[in-house]
PDB file of C-alpha atoms in Angstrom:
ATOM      1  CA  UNK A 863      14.454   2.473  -6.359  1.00 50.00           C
ATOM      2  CA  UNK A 864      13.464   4.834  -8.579  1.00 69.00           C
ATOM      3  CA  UNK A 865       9.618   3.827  -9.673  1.00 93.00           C
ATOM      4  CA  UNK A 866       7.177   6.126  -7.755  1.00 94.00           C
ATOM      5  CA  UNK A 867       5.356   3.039  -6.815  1.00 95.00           C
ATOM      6  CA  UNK A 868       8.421   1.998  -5.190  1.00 97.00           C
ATOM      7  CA  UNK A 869       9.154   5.404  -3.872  1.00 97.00           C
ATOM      8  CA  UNK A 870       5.257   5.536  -2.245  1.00 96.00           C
ATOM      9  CA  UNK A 871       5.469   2.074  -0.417  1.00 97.00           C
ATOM     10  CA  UNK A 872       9.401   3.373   1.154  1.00 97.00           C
ATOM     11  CA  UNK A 873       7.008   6.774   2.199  1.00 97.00           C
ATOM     12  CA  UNK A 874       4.818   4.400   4.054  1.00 96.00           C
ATOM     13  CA  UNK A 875       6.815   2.259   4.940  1.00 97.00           C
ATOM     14  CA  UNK A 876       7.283   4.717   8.589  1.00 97.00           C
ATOM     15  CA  UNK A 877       4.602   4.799  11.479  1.00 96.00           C
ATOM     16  CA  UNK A 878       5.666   8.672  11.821  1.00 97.00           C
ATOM     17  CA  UNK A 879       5.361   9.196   8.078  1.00 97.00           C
ATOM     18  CA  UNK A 880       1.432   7.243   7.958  1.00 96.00           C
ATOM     19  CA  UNK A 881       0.671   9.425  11.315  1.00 95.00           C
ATOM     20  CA  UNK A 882       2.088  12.240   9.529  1.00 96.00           C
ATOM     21  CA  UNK A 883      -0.623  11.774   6.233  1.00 94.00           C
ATOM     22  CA  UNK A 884      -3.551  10.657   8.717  1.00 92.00           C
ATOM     23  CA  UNK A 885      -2.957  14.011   9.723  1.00 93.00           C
ATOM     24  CA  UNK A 886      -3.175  15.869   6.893  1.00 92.00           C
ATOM     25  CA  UNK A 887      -5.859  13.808   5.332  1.00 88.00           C
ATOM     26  CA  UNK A 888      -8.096  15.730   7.583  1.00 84.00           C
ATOM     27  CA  UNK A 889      -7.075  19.043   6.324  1.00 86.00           C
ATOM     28  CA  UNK A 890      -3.742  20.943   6.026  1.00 89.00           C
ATOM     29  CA  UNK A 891      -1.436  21.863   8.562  1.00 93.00           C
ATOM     30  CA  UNK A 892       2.116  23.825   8.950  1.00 91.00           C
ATOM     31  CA  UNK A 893       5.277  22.223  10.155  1.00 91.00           C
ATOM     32  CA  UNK A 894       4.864  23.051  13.401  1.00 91.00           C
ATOM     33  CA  UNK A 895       1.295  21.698  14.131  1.00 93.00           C
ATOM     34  CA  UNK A 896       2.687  18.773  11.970  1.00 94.00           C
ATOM     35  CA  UNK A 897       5.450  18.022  14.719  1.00 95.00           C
ATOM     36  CA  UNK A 898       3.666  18.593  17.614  1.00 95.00           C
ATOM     37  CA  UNK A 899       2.908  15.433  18.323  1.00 95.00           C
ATOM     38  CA  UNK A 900       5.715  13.703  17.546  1.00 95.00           C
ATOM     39  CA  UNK A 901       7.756  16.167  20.023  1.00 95.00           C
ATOM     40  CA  UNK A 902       7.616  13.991  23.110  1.00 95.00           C
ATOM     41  CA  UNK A 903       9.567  11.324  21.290  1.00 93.00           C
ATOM     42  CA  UNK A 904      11.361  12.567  18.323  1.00 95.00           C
ATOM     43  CA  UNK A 905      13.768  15.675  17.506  1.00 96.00           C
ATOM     44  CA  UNK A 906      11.929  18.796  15.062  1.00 95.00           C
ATOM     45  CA  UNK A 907      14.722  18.175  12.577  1.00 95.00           C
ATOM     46  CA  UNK A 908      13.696  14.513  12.568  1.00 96.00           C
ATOM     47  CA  UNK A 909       9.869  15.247  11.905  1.00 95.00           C
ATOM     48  CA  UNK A 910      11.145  17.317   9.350  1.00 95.00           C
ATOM     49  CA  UNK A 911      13.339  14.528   7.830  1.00 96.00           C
ATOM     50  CA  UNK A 912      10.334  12.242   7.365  1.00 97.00           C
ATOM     51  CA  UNK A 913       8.420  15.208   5.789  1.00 95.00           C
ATOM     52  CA  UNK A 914      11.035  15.677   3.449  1.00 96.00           C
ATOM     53  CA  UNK A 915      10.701  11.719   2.460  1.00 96.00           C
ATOM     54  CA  UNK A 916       7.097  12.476   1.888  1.00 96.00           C
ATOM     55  CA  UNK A 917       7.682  15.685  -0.018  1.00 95.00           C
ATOM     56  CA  UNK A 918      10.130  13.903  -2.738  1.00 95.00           C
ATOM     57  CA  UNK A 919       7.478  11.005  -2.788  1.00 95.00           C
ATOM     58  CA  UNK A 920       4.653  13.481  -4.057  1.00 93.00           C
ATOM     59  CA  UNK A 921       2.538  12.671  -1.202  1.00 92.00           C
ATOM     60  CA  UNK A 922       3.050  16.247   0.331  1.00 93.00           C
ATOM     61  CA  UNK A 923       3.446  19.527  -1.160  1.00 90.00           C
ATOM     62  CA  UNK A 924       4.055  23.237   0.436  1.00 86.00           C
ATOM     63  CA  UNK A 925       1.818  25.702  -0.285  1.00 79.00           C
ATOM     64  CA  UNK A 926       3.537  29.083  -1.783  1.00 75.00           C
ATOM     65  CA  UNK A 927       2.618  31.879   0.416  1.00 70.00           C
ATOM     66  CA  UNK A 928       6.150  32.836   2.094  1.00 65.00           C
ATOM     67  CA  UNK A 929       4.822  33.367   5.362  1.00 69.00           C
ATOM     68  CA  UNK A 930       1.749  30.493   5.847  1.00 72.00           C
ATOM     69  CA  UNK A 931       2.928  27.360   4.112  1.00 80.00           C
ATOM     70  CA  UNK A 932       0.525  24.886   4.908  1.00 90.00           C
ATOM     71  CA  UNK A 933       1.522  21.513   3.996  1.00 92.00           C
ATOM     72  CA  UNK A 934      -1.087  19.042   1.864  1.00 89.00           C
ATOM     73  CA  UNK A 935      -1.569  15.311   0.932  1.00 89.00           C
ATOM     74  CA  UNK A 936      -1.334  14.485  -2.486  1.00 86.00           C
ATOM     75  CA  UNK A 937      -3.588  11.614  -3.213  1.00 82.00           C
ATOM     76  CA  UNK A 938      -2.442  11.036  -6.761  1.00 82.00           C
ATOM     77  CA  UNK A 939       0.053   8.523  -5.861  1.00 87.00           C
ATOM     78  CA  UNK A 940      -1.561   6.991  -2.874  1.00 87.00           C
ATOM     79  CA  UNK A 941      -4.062   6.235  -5.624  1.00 84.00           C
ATOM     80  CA  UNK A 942      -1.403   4.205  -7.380  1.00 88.00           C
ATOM     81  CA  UNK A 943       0.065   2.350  -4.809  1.00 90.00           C
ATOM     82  CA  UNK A 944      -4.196   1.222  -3.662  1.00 87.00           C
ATOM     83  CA  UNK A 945      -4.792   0.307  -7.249  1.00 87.00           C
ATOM     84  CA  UNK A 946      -1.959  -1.994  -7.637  1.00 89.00           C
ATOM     85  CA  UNK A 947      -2.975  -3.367  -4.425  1.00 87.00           C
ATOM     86  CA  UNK A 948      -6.280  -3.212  -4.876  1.00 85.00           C
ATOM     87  CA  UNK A 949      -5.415  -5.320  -8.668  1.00 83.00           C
ATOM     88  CA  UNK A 950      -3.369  -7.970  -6.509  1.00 77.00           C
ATOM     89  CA  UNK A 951      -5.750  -8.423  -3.742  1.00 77.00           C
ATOM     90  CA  UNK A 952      -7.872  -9.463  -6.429  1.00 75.00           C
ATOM     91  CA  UNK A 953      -5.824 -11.642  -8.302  1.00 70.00           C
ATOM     92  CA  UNK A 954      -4.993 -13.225  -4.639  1.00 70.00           C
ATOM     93  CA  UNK A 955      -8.781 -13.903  -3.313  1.00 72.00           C
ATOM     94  CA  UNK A 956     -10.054 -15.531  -7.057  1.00 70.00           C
ATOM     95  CA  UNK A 957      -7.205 -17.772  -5.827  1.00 63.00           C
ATOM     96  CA  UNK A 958      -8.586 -18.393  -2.216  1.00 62.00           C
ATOM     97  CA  UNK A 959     -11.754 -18.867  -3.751  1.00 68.00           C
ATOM     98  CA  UNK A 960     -10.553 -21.560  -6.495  1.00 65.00           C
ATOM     99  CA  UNK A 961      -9.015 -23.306  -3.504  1.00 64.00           C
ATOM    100  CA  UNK A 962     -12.104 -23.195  -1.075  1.00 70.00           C
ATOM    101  CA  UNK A 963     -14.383 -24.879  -4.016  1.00 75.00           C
ATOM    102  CA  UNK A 964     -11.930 -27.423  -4.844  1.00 72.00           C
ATOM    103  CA  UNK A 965     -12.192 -28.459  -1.113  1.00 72.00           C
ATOM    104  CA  UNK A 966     -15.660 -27.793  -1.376  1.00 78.00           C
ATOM    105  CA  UNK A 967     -16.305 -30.691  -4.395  1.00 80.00           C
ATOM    106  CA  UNK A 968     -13.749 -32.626  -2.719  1.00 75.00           C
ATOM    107  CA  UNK A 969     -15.521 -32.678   1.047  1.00 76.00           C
ATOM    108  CA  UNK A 970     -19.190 -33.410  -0.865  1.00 73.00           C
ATOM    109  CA  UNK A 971     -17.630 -36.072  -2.785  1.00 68.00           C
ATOM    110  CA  UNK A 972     -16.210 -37.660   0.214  1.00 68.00           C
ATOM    111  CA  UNK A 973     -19.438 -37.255   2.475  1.00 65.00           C
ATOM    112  CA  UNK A 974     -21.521 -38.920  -0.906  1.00 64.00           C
ATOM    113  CA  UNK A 975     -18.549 -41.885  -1.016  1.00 55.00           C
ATOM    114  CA  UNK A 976     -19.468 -42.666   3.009  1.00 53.00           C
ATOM    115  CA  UNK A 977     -23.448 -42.333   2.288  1.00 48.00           C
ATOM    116  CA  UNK A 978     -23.239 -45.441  -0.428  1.00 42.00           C
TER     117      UNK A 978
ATOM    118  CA  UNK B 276      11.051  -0.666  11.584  1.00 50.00           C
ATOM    119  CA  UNK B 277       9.578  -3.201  13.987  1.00 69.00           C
ATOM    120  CA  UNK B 278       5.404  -2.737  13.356  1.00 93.00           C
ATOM    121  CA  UNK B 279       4.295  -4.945  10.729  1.00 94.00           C
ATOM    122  CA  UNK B 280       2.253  -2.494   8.877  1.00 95.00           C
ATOM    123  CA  UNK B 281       6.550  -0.888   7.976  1.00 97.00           C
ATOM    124  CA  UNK B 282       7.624  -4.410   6.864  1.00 97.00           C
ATOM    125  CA  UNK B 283       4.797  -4.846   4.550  1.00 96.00           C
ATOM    126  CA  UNK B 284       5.023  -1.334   2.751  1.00 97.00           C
ATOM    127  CA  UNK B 285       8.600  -2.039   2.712  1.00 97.00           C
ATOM    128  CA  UNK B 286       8.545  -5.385   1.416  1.00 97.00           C
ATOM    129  CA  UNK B 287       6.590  -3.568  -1.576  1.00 96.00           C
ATOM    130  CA  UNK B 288       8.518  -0.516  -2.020  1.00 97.00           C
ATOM    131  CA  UNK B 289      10.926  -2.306  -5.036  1.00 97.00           C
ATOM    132  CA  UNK B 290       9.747  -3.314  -8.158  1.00 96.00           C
ATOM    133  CA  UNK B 291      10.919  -6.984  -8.195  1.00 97.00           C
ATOM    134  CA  UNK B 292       9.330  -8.063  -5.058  1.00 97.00           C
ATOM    135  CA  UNK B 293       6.155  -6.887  -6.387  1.00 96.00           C
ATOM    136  CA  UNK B 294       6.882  -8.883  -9.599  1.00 95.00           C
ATOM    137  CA  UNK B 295       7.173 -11.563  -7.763  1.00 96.00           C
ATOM    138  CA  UNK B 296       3.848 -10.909  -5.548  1.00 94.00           C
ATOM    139  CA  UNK B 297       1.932 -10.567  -8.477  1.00 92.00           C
ATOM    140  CA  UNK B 298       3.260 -13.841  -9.948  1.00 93.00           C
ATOM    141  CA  UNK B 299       2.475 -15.935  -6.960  1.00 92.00           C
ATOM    142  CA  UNK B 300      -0.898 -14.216  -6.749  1.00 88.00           C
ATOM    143  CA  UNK B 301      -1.776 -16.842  -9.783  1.00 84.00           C
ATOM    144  CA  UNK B 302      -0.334 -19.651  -7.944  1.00 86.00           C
ATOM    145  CA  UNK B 303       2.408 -21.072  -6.252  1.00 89.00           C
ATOM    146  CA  UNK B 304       5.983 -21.270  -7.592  1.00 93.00           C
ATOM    147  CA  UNK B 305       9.581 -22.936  -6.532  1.00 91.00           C
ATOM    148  CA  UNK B 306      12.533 -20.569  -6.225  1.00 91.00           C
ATOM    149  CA  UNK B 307      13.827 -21.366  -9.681  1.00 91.00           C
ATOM    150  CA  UNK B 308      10.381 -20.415 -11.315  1.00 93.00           C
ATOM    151  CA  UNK B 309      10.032 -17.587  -9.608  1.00 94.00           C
ATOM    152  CA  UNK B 310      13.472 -16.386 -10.745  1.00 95.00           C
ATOM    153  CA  UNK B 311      13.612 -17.054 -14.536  1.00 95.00           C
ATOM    154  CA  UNK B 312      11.934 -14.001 -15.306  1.00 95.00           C
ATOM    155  CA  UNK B 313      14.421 -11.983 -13.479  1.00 95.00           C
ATOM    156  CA  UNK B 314      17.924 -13.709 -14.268  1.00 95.00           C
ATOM    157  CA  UNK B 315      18.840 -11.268 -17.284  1.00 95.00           C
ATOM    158  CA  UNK B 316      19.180  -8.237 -15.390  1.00 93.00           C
ATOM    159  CA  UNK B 317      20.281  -9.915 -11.741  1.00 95.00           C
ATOM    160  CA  UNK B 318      21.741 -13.251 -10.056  1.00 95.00           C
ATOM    161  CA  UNK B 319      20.468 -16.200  -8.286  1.00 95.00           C
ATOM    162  CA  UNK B 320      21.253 -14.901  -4.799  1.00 95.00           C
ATOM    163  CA  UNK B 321      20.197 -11.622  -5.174  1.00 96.00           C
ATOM    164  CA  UNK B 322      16.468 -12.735  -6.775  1.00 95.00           C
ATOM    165  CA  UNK B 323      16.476 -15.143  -3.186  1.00 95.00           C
ATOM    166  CA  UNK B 324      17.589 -12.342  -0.994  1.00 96.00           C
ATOM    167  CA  UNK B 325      14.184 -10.375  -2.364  1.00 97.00           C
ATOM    168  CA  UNK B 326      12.385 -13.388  -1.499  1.00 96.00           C
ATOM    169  CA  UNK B 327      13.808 -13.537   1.985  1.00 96.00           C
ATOM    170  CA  UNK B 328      12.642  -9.572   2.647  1.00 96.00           C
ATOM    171  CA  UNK B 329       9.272 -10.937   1.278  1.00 96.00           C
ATOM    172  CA  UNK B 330       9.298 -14.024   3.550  1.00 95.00           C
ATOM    173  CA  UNK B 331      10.520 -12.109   6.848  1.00 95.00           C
ATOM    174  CA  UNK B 332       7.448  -9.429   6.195  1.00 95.00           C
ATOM    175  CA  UNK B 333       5.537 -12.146   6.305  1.00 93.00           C
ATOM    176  CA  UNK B 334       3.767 -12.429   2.458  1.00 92.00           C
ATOM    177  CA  UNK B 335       5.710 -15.603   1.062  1.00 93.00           C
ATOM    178  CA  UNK B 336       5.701 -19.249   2.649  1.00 90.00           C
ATOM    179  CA  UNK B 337       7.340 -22.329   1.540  1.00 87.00           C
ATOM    180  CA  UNK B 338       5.898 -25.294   1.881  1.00 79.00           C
ATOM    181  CA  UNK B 339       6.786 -28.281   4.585  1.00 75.00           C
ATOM    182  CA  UNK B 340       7.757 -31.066   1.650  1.00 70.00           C
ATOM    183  CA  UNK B 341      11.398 -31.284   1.971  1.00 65.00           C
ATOM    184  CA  UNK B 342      11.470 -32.246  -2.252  1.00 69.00           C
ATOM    185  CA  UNK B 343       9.058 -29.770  -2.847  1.00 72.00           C
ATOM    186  CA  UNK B 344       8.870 -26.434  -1.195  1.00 80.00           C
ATOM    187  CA  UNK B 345       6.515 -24.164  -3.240  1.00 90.00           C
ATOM    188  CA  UNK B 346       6.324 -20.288  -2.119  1.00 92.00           C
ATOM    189  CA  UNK B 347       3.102 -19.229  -1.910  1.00 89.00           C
ATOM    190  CA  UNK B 348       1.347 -16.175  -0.977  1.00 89.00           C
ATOM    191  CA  UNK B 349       0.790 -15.349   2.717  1.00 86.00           C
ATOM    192  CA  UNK B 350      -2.470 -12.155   1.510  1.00 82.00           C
ATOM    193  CA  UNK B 351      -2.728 -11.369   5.293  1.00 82.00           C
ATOM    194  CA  UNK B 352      -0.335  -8.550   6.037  1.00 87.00           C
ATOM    195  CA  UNK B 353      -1.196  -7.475   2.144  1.00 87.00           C
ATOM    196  CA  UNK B 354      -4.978  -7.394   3.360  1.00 84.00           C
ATOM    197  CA  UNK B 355      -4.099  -4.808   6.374  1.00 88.00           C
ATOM    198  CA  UNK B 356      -1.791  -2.218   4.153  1.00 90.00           C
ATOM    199  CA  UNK B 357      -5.337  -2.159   1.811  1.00 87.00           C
ATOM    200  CA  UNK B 358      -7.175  -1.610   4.760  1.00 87.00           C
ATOM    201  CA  UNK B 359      -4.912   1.125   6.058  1.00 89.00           C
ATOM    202  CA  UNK B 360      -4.826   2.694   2.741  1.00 87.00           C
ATOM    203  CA  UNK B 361      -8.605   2.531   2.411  1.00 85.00           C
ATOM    204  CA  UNK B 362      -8.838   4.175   5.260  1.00 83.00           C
ATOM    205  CA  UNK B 363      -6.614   7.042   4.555  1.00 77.00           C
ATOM    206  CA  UNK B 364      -7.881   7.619   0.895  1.00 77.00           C
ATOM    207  CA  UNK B 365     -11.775   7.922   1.717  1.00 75.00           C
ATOM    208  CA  UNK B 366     -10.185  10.759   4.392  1.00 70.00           C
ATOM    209  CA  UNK B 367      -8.364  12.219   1.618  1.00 70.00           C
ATOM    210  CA  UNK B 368     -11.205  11.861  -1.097  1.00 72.00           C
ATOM    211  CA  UNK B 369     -13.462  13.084   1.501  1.00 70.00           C
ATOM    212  CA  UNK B 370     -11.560  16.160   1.785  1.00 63.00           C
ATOM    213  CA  UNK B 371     -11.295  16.929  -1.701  1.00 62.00           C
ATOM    214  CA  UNK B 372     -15.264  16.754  -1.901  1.00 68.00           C
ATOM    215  CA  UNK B 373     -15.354  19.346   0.428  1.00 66.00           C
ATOM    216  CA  UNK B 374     -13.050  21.312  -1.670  1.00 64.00           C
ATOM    217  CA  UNK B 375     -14.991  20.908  -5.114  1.00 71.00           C
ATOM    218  CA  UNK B 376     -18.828  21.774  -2.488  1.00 76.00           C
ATOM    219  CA  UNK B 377     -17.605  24.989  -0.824  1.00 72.00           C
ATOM    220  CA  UNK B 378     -15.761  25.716  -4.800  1.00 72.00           C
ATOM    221  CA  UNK B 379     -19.475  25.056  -6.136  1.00 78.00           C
ATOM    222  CA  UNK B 380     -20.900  27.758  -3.809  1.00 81.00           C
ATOM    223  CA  UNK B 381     -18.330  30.072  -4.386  1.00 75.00           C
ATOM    224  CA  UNK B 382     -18.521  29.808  -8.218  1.00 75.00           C
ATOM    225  CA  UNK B 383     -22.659  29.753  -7.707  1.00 74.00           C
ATOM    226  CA  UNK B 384     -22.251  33.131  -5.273  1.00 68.00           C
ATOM    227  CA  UNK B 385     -20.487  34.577  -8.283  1.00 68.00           C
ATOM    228  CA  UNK B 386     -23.119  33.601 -10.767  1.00 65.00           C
ATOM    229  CA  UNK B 387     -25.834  34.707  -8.679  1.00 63.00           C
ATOM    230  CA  UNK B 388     -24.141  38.585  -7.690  1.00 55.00           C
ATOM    231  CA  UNK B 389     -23.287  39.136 -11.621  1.00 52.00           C
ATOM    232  CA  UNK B 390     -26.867  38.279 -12.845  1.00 47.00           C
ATOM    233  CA  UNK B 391     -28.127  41.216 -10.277  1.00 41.00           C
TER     234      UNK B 391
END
């Protein structure tokens, strides 16, 4: 599993983790205000573990200042994954509609058959 | 791993499943169709354990006919991981327009104190 798309949909694949970047898609936060939540259920080393699956995905970075590191989302390969969604989601609703106006033709075409 | 928003970004997080998504997104496919591609690099049973991880997330069916049993695409639990990735990227997207504004003032400020 080493594609990033791959590695992006593992990230997600985590309540904690998509808590985790809800959170910091409003704005940066340090570990601590990070885990806070979490605290009533979950161990700081554990909130920590899922940040680290995060971090190696590229959807978090650390900021370098020694003594404030705020951690940030990195959209860049959320981007990816929603485009290659976004691309099948597509592909999958042309085929919905193909369906809906073959039933369509065939529906009229029964409803004309029962008017002669 | 119980909540299904986990199985779906799971289902997705390996490069084969999503192969296989993207083929059914164009239409259904038996088992032995939707292996051929894939039968160089892997075996039989491991293309239909892939299928079973997509069919237990919920985004494959087969079909009822005993003779025939086509997988198709189930674009339901696909639809929701769009939506919660919509959600999160206008957040995110959001954020970095804030960024560039308060940037655009700064670098304006600048402009504006070194033409004095």
């Amino acid at each position: 599993m080493s594609d990033h798309l791959s590695r992006t949909f593992a990230a997600l694949a985590d309540p904690t983790r998509r808590a985790i970047l809800a959170r910091l898609s409003s704005g940066e936060a340090n570990v601590s205000e990070l885990a806070q939540p979490f605290l009533k259920n979950m161990s700081l080393p554990a909130v920590t573990k899922h940040l680290k699956v995060l971090e190696s995905a590229g959807l978090v970075s650390k900021g370098r200042n020694a003594q404030w590191r705020p951690c940030r989302l990195n959209g860049e390969p959320l981007r990816d994954a929603v485009d290659w969604m976004e691309e099948h989601r597509i592909a999958w609703e042309e085929q919905l509609d193909r369906l809906g106006a073959y039933l369509k033709t065939k529906t009229r075409g029964a409803q004309h058959g029962h008017k002669k």
